[in-house]
PDB file of C-alpha atoms and ligand atoms in Angstrom:
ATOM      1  CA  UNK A   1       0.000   0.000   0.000  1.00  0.00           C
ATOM      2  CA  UNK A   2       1.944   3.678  -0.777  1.00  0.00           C
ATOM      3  CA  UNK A   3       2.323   5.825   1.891  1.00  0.00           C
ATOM      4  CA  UNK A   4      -0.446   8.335   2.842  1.00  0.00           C
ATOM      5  CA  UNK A   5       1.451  11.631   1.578  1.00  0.00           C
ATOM      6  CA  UNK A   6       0.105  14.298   4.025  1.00  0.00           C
ATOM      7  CA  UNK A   7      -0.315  18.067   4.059  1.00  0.00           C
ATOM      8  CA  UNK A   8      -1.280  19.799   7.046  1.00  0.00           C
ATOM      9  CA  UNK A   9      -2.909  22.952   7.518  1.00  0.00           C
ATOM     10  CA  UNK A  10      -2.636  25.139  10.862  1.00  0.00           C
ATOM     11  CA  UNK A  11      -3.039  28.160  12.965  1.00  0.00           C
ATOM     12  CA  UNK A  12      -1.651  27.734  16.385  1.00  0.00           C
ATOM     13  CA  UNK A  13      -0.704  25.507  18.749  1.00  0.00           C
ATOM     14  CA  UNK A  14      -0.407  22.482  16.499  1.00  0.00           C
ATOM     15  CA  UNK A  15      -0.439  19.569  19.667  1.00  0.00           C
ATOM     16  CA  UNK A  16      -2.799  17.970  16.254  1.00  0.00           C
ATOM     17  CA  UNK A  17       0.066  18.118  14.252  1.00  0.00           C
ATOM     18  CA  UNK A  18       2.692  16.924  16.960  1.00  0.00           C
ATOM     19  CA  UNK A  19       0.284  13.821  17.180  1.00  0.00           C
ATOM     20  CA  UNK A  20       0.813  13.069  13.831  1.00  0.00           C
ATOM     21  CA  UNK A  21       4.635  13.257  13.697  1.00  0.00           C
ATOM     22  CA  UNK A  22       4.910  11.167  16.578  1.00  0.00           C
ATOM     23  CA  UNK A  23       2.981   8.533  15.339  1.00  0.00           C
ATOM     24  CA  UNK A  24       5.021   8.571  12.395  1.00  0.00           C
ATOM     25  CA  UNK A  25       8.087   8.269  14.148  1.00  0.00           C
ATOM     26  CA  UNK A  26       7.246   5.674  16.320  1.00  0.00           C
ATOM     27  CA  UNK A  27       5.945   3.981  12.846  1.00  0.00           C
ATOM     28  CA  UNK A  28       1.946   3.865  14.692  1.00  0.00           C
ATOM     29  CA  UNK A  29       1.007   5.673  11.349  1.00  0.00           C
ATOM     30  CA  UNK A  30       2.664   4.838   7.698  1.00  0.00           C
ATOM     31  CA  UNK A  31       2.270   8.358   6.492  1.00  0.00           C
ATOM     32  CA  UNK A  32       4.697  11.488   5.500  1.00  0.00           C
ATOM     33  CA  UNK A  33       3.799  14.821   6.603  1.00  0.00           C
ATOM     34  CA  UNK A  34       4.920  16.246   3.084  1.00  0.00           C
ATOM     35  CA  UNK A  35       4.004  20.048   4.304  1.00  0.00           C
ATOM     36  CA  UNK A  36       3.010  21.808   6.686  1.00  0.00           C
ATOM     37  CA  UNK A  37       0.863  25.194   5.791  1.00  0.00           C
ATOM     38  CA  UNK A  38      -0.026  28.049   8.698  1.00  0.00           C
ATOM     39  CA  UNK A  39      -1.748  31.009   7.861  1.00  0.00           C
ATOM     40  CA  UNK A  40      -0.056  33.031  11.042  1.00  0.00           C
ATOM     41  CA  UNK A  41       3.333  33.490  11.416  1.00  0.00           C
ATOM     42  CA  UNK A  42       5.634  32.855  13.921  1.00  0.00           C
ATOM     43  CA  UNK A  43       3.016  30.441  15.169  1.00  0.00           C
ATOM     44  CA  UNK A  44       4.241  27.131  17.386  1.00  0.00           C
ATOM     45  CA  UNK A  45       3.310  24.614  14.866  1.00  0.00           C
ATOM     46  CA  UNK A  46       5.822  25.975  12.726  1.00  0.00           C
ATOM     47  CA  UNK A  47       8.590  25.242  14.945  1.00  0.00           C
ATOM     48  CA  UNK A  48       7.396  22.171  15.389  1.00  0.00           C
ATOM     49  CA  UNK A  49       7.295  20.825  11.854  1.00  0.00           C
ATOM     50  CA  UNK A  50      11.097  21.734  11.902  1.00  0.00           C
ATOM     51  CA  UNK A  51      12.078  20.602  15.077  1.00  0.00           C
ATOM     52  CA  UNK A  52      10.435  16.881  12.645  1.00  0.00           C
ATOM     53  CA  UNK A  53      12.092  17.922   9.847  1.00  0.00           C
ATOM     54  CA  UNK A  54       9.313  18.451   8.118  1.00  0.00           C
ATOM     55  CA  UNK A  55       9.288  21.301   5.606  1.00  0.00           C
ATOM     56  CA  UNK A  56       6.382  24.432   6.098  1.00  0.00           C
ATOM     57  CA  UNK A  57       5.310  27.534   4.777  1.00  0.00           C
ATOM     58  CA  UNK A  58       3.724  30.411   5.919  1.00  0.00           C
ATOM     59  CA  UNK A  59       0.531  31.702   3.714  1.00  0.00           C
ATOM     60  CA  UNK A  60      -0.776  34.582   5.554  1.00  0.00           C
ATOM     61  CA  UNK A  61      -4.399  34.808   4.543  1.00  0.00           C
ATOM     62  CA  UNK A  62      -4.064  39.213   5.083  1.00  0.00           C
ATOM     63  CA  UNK A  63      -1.226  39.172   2.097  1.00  0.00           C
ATOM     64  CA  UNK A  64      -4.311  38.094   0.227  1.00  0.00           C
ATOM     65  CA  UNK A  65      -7.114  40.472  -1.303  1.00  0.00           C
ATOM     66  CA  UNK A  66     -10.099  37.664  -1.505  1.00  0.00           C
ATOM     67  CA  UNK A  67     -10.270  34.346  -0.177  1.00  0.00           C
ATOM     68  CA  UNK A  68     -10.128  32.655  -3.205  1.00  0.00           C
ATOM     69  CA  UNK A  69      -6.905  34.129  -4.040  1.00  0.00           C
ATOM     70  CA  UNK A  70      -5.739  32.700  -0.739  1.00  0.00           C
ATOM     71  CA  UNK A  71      -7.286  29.391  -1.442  1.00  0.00           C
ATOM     72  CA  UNK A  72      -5.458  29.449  -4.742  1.00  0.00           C
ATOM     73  CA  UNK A  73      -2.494  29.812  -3.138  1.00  0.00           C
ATOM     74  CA  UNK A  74      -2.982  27.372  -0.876  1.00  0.00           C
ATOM     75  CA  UNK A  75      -3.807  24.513  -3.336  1.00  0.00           C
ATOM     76  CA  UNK A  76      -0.874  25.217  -5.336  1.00  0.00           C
ATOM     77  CA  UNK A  77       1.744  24.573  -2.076  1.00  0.00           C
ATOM     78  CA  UNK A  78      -0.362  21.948  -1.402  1.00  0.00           C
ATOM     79  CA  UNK A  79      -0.221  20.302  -5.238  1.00  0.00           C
ATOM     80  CA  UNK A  80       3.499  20.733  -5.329  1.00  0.00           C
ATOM     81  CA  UNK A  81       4.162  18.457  -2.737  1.00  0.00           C
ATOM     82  CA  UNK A  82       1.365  15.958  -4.001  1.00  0.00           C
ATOM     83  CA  UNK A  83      -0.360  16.219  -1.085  1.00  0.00           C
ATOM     84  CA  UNK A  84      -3.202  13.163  -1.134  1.00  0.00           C
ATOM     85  CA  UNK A  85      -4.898  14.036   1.984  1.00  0.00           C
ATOM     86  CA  UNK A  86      -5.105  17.487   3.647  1.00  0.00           C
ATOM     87  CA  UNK A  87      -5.629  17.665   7.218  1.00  0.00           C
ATOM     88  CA  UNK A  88      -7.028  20.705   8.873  1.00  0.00           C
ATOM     89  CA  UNK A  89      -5.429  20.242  12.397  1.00  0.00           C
ATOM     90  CA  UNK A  90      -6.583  23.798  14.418  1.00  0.00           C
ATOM     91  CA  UNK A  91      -7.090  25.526  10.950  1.00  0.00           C
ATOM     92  CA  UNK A  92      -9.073  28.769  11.449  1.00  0.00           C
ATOM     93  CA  UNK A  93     -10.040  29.573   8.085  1.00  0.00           C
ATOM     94  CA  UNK A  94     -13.261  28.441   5.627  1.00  0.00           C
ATOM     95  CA  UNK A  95     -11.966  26.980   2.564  1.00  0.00           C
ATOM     96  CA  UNK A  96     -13.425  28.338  -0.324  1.00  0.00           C
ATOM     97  CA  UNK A  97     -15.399  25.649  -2.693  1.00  0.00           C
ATOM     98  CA  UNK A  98     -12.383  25.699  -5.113  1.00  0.00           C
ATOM     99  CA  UNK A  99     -10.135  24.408  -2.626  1.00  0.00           C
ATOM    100  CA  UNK A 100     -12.803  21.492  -2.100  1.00  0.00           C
ATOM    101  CA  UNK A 101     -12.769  20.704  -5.770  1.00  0.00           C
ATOM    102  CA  UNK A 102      -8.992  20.531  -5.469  1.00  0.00           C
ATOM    103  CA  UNK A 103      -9.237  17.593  -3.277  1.00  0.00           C
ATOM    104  CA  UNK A 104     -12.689  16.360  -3.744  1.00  0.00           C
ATOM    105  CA  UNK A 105     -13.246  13.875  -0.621  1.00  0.00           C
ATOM    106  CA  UNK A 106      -9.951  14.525   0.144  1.00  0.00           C
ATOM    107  CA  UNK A 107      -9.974  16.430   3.682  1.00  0.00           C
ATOM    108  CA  UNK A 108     -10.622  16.099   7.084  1.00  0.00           C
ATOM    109  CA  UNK A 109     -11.008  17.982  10.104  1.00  0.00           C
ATOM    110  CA  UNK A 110     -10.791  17.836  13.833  1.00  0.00           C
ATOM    111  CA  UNK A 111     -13.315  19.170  16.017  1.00  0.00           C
ATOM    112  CA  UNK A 112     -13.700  19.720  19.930  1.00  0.00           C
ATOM    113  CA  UNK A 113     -17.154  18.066  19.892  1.00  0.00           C
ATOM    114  CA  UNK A 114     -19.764  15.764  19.027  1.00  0.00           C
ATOM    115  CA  UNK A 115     -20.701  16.941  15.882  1.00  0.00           C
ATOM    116  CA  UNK A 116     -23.280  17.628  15.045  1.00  0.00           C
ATOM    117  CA  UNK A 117     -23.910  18.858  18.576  1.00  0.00           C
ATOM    118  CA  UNK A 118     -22.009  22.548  18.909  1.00  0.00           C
ATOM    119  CA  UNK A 119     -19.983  23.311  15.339  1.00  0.00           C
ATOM    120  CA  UNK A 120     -18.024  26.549  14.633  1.00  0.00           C
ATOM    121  CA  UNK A 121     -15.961  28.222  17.025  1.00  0.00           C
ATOM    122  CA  UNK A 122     -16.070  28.116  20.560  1.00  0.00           C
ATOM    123  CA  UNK A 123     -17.109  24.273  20.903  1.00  0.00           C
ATOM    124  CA  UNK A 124     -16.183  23.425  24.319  1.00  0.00           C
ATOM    125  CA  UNK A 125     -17.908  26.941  25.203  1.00  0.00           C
ATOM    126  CA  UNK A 126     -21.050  25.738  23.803  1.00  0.00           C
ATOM    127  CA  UNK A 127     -21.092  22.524  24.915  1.00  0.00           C
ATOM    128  CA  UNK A 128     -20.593  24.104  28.496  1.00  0.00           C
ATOM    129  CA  UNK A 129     -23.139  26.429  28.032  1.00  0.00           C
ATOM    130  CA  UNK A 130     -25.711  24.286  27.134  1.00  0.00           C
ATOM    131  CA  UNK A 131     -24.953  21.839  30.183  1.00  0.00           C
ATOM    132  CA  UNK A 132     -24.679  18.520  28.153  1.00  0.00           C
ATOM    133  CA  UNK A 133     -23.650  15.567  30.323  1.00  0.00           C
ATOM    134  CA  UNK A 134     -21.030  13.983  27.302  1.00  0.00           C
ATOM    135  CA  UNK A 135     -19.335  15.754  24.747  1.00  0.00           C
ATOM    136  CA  UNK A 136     -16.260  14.657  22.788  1.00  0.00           C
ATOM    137  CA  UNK A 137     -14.406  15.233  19.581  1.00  0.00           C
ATOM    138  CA  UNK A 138     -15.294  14.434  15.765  1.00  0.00           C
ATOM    139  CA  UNK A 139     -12.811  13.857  12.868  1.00  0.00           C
ATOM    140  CA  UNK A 140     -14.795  14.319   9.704  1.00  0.00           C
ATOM    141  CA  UNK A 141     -14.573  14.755   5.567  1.00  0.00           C
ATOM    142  CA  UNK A 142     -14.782  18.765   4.940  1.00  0.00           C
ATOM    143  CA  UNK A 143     -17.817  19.735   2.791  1.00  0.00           C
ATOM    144  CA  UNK A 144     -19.087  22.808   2.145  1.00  0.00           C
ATOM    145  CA  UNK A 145     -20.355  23.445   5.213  1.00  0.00           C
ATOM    146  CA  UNK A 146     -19.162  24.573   8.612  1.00  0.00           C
ATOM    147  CA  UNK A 147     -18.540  20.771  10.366  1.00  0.00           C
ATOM    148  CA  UNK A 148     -20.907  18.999   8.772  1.00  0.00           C
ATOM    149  CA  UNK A 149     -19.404  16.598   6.472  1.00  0.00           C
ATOM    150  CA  UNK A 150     -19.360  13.186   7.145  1.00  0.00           C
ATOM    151  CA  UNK A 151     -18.157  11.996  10.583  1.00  0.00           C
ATOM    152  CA  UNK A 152     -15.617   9.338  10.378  1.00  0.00           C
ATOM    153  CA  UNK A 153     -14.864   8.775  13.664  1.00  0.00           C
ATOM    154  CA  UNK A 154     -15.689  10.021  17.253  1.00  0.00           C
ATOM    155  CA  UNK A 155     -14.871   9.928  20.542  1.00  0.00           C
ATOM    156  CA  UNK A 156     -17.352  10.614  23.771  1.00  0.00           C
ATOM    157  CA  UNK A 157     -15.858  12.557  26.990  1.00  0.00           C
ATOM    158  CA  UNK A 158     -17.914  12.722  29.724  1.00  0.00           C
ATOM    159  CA  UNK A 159     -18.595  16.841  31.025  1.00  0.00           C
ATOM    160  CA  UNK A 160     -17.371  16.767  35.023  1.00  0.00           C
ATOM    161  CA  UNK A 161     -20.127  19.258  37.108  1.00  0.00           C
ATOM    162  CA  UNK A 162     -16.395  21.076  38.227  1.00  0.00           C
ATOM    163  CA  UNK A 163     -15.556  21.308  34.631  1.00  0.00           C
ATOM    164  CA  UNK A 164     -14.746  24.998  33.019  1.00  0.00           C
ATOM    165  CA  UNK A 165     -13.486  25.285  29.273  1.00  0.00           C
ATOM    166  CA  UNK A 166      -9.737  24.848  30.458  1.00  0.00           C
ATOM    167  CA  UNK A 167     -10.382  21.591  32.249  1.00  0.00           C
ATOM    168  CA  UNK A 168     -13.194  20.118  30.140  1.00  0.00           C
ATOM    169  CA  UNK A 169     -10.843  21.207  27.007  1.00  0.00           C
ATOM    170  CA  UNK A 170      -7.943  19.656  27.952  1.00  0.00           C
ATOM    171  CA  UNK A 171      -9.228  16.572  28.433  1.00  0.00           C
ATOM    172  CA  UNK A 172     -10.596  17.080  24.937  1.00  0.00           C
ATOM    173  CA  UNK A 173      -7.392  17.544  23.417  1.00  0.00           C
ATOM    174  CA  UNK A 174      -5.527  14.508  24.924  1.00  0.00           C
ATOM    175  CA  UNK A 175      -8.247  12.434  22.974  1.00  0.00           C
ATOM    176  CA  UNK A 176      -8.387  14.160  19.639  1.00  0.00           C
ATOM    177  CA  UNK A 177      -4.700  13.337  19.562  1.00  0.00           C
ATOM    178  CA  UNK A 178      -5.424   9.577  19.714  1.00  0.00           C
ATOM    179  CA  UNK A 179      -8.837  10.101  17.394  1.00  0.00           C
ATOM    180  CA  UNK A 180      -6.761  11.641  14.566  1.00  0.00           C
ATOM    181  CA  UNK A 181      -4.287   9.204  14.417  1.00  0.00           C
ATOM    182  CA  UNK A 182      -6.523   6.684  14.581  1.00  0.00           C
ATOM    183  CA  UNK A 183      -8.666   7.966  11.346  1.00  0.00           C
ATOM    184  CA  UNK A 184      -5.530   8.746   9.479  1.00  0.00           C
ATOM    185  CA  UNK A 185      -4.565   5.139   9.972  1.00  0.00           C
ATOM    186  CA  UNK A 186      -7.104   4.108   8.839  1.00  0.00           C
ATOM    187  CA  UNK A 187      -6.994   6.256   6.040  1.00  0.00           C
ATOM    188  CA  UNK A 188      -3.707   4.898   5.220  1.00  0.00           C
ATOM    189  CA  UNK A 189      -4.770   1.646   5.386  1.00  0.00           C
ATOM    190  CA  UNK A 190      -7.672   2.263   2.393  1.00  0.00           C
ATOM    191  CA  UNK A 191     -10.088   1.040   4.929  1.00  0.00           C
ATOM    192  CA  UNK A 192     -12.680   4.602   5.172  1.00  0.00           C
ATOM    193  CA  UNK A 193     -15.238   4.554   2.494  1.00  0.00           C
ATOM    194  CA  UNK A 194     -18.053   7.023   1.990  1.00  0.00           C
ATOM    195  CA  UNK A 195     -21.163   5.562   1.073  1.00  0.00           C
ATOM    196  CA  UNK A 196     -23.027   8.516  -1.572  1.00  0.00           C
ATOM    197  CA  UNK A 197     -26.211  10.452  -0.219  1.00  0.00           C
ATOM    198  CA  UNK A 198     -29.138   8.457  -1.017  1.00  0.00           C
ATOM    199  CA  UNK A 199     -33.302   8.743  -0.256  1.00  0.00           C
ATOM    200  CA  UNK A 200     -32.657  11.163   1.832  1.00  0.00           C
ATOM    201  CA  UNK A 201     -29.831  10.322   3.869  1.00  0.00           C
ATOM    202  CA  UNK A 202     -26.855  11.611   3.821  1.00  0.00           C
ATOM    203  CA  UNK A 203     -23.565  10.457   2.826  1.00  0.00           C
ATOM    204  CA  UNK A 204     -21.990   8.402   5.298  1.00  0.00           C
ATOM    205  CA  UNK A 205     -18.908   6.939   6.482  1.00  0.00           C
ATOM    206  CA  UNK A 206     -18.059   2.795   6.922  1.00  0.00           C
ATOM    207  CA  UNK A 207     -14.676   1.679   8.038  1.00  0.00           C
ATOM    208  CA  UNK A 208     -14.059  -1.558   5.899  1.00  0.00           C
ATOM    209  CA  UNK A 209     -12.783  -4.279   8.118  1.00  0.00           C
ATOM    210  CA  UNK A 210      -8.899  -5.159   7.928  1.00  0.00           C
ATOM    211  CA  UNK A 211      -7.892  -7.128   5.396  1.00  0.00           C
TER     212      UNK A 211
HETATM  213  C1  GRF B   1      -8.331  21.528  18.349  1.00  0.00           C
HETATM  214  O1  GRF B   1      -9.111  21.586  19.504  1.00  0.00           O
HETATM  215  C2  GRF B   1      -9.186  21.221  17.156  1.00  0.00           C
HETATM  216  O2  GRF B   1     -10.282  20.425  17.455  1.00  0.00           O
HETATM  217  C3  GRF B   1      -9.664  22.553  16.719  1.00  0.00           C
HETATM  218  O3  GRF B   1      -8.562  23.413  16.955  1.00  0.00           O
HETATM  219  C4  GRF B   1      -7.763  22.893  18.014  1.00  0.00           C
HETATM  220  C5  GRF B   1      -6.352  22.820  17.528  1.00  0.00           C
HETATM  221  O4  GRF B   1      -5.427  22.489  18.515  1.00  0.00           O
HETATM  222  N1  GRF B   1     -10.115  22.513  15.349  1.00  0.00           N
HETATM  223  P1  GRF B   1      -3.903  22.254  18.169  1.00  0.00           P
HETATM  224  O5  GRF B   1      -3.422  23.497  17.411  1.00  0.00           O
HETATM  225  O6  GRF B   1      -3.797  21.024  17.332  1.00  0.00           O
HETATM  226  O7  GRF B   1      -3.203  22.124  19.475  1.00  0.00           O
END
């Protein structure tokens, strides 16, 4: 099977992204990170691509005058480093629908909750806010939408009555870290399939047993 060739795209922190390149070192994920894209400088998911090794670029979305122009250049970092699957991993930005066509079925996201319970920003907020007992993370396919493409995997934490969004999000993060790698791996292994919208229900996910 070739090896899942990887771009990543980030904002921040990038604790995503350091899940990835762990796994891949400790050969718990046959991938290459073949880029790494932030749209903020001096961010610390830059310095940890090259502490990895791993080559990155800044593309700061305000050098841009639309979004599609950003997108554009976006896509064409990406597409030089044959990138097969782009991973948003703490991305802040809305991809435009031409960077979708790009890589049709071909990205996926991480999100601080049990989509489609509280999308957007602000997740662990909202989940707090509206008092749910169990949140979680999602990892998903990227569609047009904000969140709401098709959920390949998730993960269930349960919301403490002492929680507050530093606590409750923490214990978020530690399991996104394990979710991602686990969908990527699977990824990697062919095994994720999306079954097409039909009679009214909408496209779905199946993880094809190992083979
Ligand atoms: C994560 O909580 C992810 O779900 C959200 O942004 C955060 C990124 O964290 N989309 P990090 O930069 O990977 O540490």
């Amino acid at each position: 099977m070739p090896t899942l060739d990887l771009g990543v795209l980030v904002s921040g922190n990038g604790t995503n992204l350091q899940a990835i390149l762990d796994a891949i070192a400790q050969k718990k994920l046959d991938a290459r990170v073949r880029l790494v894209v932030s749209n903020r400088p001096g961010v610390r998911a830059l310095e940890r691509a090259e502490s990895a090794g791993v080559e990155s670029q800044v593309v700061d979305h305000k050098q841009f005058s639309s979004r599609e122009a950003f997108d554009t250049a976006l896509v064409e970092a990406l597409r030089a480093k044959d990138v097969e699957l782009v991973v948003l991993a703490g991305f802040m930005r809305v991809l435009t629908p031409q960077f979708l066509e790009a890589f049709p079925g071909r990205i996926v996201n991480i999100h601080p909750a049990l989509l489609p319970a509280f999308p957007g920003t602000n997740a662990v907020r909202q989940a707090l806010d509206y008092g749910v007992k169990i949140t979680g993370c999602s990892v998903h396919f990227v569609d047009a939408g904000v969140d709401t493409g098709p959920v390949i995997l998730q993960r269930a934490i349960p919301v403490l009555d002492a929680d507050d969004e530093i606590s409750l999000g923490e214990r978020i993060h530690r399991e996104e870290h394990a979710l991602l790698v686990e969908v990527l791996a699977l990824i990697a292994a062919r095994r994720v399939r999306v079954v097409a919208a039909s009679s009214g229900k909408r496209a779905r996910v199946v993880i094809e047993p190992e083979r």
